[in-house]
Coordinates of C-alpha atoms in Angstrom, one line a residue:
X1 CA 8.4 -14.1 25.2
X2 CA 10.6 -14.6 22.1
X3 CA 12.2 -11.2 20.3
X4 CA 13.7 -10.9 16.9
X5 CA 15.3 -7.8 15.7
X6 CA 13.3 -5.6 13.5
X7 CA 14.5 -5.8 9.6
X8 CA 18.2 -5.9 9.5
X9 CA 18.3 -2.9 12.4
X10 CA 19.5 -3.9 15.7
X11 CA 16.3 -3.0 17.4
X12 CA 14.6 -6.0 18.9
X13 CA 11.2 -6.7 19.5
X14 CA 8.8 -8.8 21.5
X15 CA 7.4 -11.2 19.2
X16 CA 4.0 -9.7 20.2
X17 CA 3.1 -6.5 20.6
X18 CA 0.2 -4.3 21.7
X19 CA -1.4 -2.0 19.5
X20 CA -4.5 0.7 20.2
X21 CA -6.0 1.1 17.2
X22 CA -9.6 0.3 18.1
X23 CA -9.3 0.0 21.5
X24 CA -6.9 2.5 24.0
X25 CA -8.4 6.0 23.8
X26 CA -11.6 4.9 22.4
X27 CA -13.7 2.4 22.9
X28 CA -11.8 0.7 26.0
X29 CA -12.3 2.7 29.3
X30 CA -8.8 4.0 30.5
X31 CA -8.0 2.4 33.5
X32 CA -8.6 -1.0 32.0
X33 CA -6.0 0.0 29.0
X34 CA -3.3 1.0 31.2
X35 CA -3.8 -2.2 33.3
X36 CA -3.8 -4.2 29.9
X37 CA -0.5 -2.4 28.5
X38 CA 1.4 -2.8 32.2
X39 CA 0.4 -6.5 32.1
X40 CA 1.6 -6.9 28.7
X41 CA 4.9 -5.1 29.6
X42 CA 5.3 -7.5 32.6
X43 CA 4.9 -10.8 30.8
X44 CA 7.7 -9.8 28.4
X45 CA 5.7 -7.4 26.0
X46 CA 8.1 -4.6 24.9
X47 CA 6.8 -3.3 21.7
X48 CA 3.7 -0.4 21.9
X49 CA 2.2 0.7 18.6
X50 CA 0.2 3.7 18.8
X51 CA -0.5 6.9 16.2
X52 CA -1.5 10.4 16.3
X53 CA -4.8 9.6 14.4
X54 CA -6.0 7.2 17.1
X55 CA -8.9 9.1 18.4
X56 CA -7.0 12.5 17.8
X57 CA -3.8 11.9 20.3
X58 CA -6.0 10.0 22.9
X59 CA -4.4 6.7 22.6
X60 CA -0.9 8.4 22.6
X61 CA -1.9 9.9 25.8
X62 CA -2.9 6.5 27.5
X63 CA 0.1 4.5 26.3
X64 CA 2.6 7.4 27.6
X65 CA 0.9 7.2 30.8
X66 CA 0.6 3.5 31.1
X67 CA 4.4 3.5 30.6
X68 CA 5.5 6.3 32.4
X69 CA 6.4 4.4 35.7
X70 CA 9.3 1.4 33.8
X71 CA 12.7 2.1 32.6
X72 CA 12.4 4.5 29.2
X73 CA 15.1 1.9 27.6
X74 CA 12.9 -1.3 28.7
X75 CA 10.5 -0.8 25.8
X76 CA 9.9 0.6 22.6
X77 CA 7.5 3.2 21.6
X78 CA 5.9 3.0 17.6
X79 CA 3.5 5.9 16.7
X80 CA 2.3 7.4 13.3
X81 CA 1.4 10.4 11.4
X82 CA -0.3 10.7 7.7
X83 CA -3.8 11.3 8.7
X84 CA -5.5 14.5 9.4
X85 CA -5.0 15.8 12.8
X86 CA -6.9 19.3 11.9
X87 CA -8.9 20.9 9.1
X88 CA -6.2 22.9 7.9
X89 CA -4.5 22.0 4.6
X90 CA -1.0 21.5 6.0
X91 CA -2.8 19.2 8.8
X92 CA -2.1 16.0 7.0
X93 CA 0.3 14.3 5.1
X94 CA 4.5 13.5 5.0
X95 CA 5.0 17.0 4.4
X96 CA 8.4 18.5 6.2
X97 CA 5.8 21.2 8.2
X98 CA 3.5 18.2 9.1
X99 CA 6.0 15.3 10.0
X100 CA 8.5 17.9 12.4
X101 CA 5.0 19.6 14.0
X102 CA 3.5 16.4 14.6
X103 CA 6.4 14.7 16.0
X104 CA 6.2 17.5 18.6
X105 CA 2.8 16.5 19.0
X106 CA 3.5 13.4 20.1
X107 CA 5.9 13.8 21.7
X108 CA 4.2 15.7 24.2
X109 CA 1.2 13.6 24.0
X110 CA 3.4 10.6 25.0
X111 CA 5.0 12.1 27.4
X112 CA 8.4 10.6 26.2
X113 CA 11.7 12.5 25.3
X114 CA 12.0 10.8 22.2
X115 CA 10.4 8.0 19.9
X116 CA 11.7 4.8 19.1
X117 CA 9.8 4.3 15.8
X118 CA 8.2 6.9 13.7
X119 CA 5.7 5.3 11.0
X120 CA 4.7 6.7 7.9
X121 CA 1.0 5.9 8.3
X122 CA 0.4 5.6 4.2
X123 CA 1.9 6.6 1.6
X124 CA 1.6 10.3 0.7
X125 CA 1.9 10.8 -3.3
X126 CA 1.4 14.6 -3.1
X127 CA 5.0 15.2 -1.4
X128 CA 7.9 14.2 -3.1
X129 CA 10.1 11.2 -1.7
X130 CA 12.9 13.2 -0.9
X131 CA 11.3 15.4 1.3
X132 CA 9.9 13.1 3.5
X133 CA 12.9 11.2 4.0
X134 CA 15.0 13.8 4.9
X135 CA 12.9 15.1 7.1
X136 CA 12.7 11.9 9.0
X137 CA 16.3 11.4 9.0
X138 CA 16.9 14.9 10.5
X139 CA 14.3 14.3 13.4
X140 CA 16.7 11.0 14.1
X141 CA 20.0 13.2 13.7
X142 CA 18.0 15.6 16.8
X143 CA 17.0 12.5 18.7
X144 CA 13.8 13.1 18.6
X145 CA 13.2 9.7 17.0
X146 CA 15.9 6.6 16.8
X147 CA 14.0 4.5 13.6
X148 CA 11.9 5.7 11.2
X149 CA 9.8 3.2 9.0
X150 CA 6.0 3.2 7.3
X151 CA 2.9 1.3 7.3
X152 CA 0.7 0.2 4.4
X153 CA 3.4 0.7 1.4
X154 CA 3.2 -0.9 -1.7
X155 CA 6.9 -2.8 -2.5
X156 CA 6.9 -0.6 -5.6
X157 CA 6.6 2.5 -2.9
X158 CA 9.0 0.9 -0.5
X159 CA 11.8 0.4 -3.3
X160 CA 11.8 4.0 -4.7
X161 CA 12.2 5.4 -0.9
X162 CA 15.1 2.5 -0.2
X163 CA 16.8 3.7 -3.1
X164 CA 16.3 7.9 -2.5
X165 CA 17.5 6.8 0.6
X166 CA 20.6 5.2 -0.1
X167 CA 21.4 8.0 -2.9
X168 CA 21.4 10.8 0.0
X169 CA 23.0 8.7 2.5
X170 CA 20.1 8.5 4.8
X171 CA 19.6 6.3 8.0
X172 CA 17.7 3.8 6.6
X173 CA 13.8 2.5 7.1
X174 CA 13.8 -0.4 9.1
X175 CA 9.8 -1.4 8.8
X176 CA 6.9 -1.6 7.1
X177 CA 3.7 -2.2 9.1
X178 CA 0.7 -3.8 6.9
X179 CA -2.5 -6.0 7.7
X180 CA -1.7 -9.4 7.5
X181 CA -3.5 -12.5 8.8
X182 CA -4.8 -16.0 7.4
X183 CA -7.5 -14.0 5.4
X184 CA -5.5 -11.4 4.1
X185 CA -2.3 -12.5 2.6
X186 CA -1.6 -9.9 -0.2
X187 CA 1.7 -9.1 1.4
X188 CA 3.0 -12.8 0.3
X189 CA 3.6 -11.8 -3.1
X190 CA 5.6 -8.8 -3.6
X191 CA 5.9 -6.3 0.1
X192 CA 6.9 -9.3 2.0
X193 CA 10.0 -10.6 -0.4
X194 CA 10.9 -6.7 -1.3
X195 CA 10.9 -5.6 2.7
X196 CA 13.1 -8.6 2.8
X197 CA 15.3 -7.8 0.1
X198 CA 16.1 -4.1 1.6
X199 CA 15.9 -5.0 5.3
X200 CA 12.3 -3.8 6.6
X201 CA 10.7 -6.3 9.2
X202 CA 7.0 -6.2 9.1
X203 CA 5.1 -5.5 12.3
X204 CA 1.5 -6.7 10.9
X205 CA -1.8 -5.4 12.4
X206 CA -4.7 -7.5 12.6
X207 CA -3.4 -11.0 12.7
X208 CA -6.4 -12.1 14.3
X209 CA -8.6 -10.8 11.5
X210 CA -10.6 -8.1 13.9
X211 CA -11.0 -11.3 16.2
X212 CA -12.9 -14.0 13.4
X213 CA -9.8 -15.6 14.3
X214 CA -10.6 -16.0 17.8
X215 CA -12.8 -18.6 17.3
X216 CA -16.2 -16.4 19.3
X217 CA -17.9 -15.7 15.9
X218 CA -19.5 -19.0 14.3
X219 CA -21.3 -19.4 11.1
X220 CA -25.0 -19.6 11.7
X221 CA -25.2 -18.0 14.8
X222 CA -25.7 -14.6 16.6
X223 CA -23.2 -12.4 16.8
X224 CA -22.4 -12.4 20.7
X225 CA -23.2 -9.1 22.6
X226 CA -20.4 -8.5 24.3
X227 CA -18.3 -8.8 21.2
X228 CA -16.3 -6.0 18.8
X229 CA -18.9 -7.4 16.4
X230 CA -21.6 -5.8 18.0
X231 CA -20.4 -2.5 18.9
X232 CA -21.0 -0.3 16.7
X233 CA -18.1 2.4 17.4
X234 CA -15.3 -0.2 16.1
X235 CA -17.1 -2.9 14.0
X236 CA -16.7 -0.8 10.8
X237 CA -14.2 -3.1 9.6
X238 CA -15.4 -6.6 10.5
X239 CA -18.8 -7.0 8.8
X240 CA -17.0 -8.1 5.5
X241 CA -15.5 -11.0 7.5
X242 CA -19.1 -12.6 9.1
X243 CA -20.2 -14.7 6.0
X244 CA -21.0 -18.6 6.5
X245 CA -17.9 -19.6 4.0
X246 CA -15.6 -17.6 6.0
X247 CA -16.4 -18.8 9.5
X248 CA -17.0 -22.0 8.7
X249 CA -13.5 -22.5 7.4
X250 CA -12.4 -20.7 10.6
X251 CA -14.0 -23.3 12.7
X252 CA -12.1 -26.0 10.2
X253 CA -8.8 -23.8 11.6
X254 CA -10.0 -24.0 15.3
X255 CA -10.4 -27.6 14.7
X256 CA -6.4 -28.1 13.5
X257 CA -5.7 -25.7 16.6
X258 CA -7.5 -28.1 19.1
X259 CA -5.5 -31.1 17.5
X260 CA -1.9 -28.8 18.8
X261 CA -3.5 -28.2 22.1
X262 CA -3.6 -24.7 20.8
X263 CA -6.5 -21.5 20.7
X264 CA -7.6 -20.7 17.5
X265 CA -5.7 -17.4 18.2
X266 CA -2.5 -19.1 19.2
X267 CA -2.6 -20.9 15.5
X268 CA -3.4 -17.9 14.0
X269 CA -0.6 -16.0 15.6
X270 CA 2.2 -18.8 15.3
X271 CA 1.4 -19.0 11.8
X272 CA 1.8 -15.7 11.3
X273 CA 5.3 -15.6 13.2
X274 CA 6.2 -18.6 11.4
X275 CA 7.7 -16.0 8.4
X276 CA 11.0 -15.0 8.8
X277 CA 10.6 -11.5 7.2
X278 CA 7.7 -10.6 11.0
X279 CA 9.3 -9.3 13.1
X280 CA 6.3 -9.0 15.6
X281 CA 2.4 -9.4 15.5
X282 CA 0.6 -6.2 16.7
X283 CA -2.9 -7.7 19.1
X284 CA -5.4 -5.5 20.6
X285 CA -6.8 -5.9 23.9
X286 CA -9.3 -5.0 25.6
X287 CA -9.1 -7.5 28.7
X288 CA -6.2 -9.1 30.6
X289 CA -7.1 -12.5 29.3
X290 CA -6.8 -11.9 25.8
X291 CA -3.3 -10.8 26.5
X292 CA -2.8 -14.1 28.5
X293 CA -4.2 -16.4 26.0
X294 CA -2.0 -14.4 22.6
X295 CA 1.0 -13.7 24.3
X296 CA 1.4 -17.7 24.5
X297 CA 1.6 -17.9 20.6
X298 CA 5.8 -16.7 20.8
X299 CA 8.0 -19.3 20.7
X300 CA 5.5 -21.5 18.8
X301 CA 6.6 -23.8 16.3
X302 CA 4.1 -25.1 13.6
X303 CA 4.9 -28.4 12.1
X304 CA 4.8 -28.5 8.0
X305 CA 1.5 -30.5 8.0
X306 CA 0.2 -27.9 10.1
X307 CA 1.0 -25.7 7.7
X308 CA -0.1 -27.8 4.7
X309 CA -3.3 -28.1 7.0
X310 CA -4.3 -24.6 7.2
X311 CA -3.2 -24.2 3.7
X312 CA -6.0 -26.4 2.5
X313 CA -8.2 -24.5 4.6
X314 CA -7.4 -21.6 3.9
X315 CA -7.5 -22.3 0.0
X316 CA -11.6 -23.3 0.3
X317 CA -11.6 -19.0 0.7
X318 CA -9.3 -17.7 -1.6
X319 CA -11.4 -15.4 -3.2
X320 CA -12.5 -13.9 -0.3
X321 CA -11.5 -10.0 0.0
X322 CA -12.0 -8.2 2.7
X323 CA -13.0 -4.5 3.8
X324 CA -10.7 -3.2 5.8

């Protein structure tokens, strides 16, 4: 496992790392997430994204507990807030009330003394900028939280809270954590070379395109059963992804994979990781294998016809806008 230092912070990452969005606390049955996050964490995984919204605190209770038993400074724990976590009206949002009561939250949910990144899940344009950010930097002056960063910003977004930042000498954001895979690129024209410009890595979610780019899904044929596809707790988000252009061109990609002795998800991955400005690819998993087979992807070097390759590919679909 390869690790890179997230933005211009000294933090380093696994290039890798382990998310829960769809899977640990909801549709994954518990014991098989902790034995997926301890298996990541022994092959050199030591980044675990999580968020208060994930099933209402139950992912944040799986991670803490699948982590409890290692060294507290051996890995680094990422959760979120933005989203509701009650009906009330102060039960959402970047508020100060709702950013220092659901740190707490977490916290406790986690079972962890403090939190190595706290993410800004979206953008919140009903609390002013300042506010947020100082209530952020005053959880990290409690320890309660080392890094503070957000997911989902716009560069326009990011820029105003750099610069509030730097005008009331705050610590400053370190990340930015959007979707970003060989389908969706929107990130390549302005958030990637603004996060860049004012030190934010990106920790991108959904590099394997809510596994299209795994290779399982093929155009013309059934959706397999024991797929994410096909369950209909979690597939909100891939149905706009299962048209014949689209997965034929991924089976064009699996073919320039094959000719690297590489998966289709390996490709994916290392082409992802081949921009300086990722600092780590969030995968999901819901079996030890898939672990196995993504954690291979760090320390993969893609020549530039590779990359012209998928390029061409990828260029047959540019049009194509997902639902996510």
């Amino acid at each position: 496992m390869k690790y890179r230092n997230l933005g211009r912070s000294g933090l380093k990452v696994s290039e890798i790392s382990l998310g829960s969005w769809l899977t640990y606390g909801t549709a994954v049955e518990k014991q098989t997430a902790i034995d997926c996050i301890k298996y990541a964490y022994d092959n050199g995984v030591n980044f675990f994204d999580t968020a208060n919204a994930y099933n209402r605190g139950a992912s944040e209770i799986v991670v803490g507990e699948a982590l409890k038993d290692y060294a507290r400074e051996s890995y680094v724990i990422a959760t979120k807030l933005y989203f509701p976590m009650g009906d009330g009206p102060n039960d959402k949002g970047l508020s100060r009330k709702h950013i220092v009561e659901q740190c707490e939250a977490s916290l406790k949910r986690l079972g962890a003394d403090y939190i190595d990144l706290y993410q800004c899940h979206r953008f919140d344009p009903e609390v002013p900028l300042e506010e947020t950010l100082r209530a952020l930097d005053d959880l990290v002056s409690q320890g309660k939280v080392l890094y503070a960063g957000v997911s989902e910003w716009s560069a326009a977004q990011i820029t105003d809270a750099v610069h509030i930042g730097k005008s009331l000498n705050l610590r400053p954001l370190i990340s930015n954590q959007p979707i970003y895979n060989m389908l969706v690129r929107y990130i390549e024209k302005e958030v990637l070379p603004t996060s860049v410009k004012e030190g934010l890595g990106q920790i991108v979610f959904s590099p394997l395109a809510q596994g299209i780019l795994s290779g399982k899904y093929k155009a013309g044929q059934p959706i397999p059963s024991e797929s994410r596809a096909a369950n209909s707790d979690i597939n909100r988000w891939i149905s706009s992804y299962l048209q014949d252009d689209v997965l034929e061109c991924v089976g064009k990609l699996d073919t320039i994979a094959q000719s690297q002795e590489l998966t289709l998800s390996q490709l994916a991955i290392a082409w992802i990781l081949r921009q300086p400005g990722v600092s780590s690819a969030i995968v999901g998993a819901s079996r030890l294998a898939q672990i196995e087979e993504n954690i291979q992807a760090s320390g993969v070097t893609l020549s530039p016809e590779v990359i012209q390759s998928v390029d061409s590919v990828l260029d047959e679909i540019n049009g194509f806008v997902p639902i996510w």
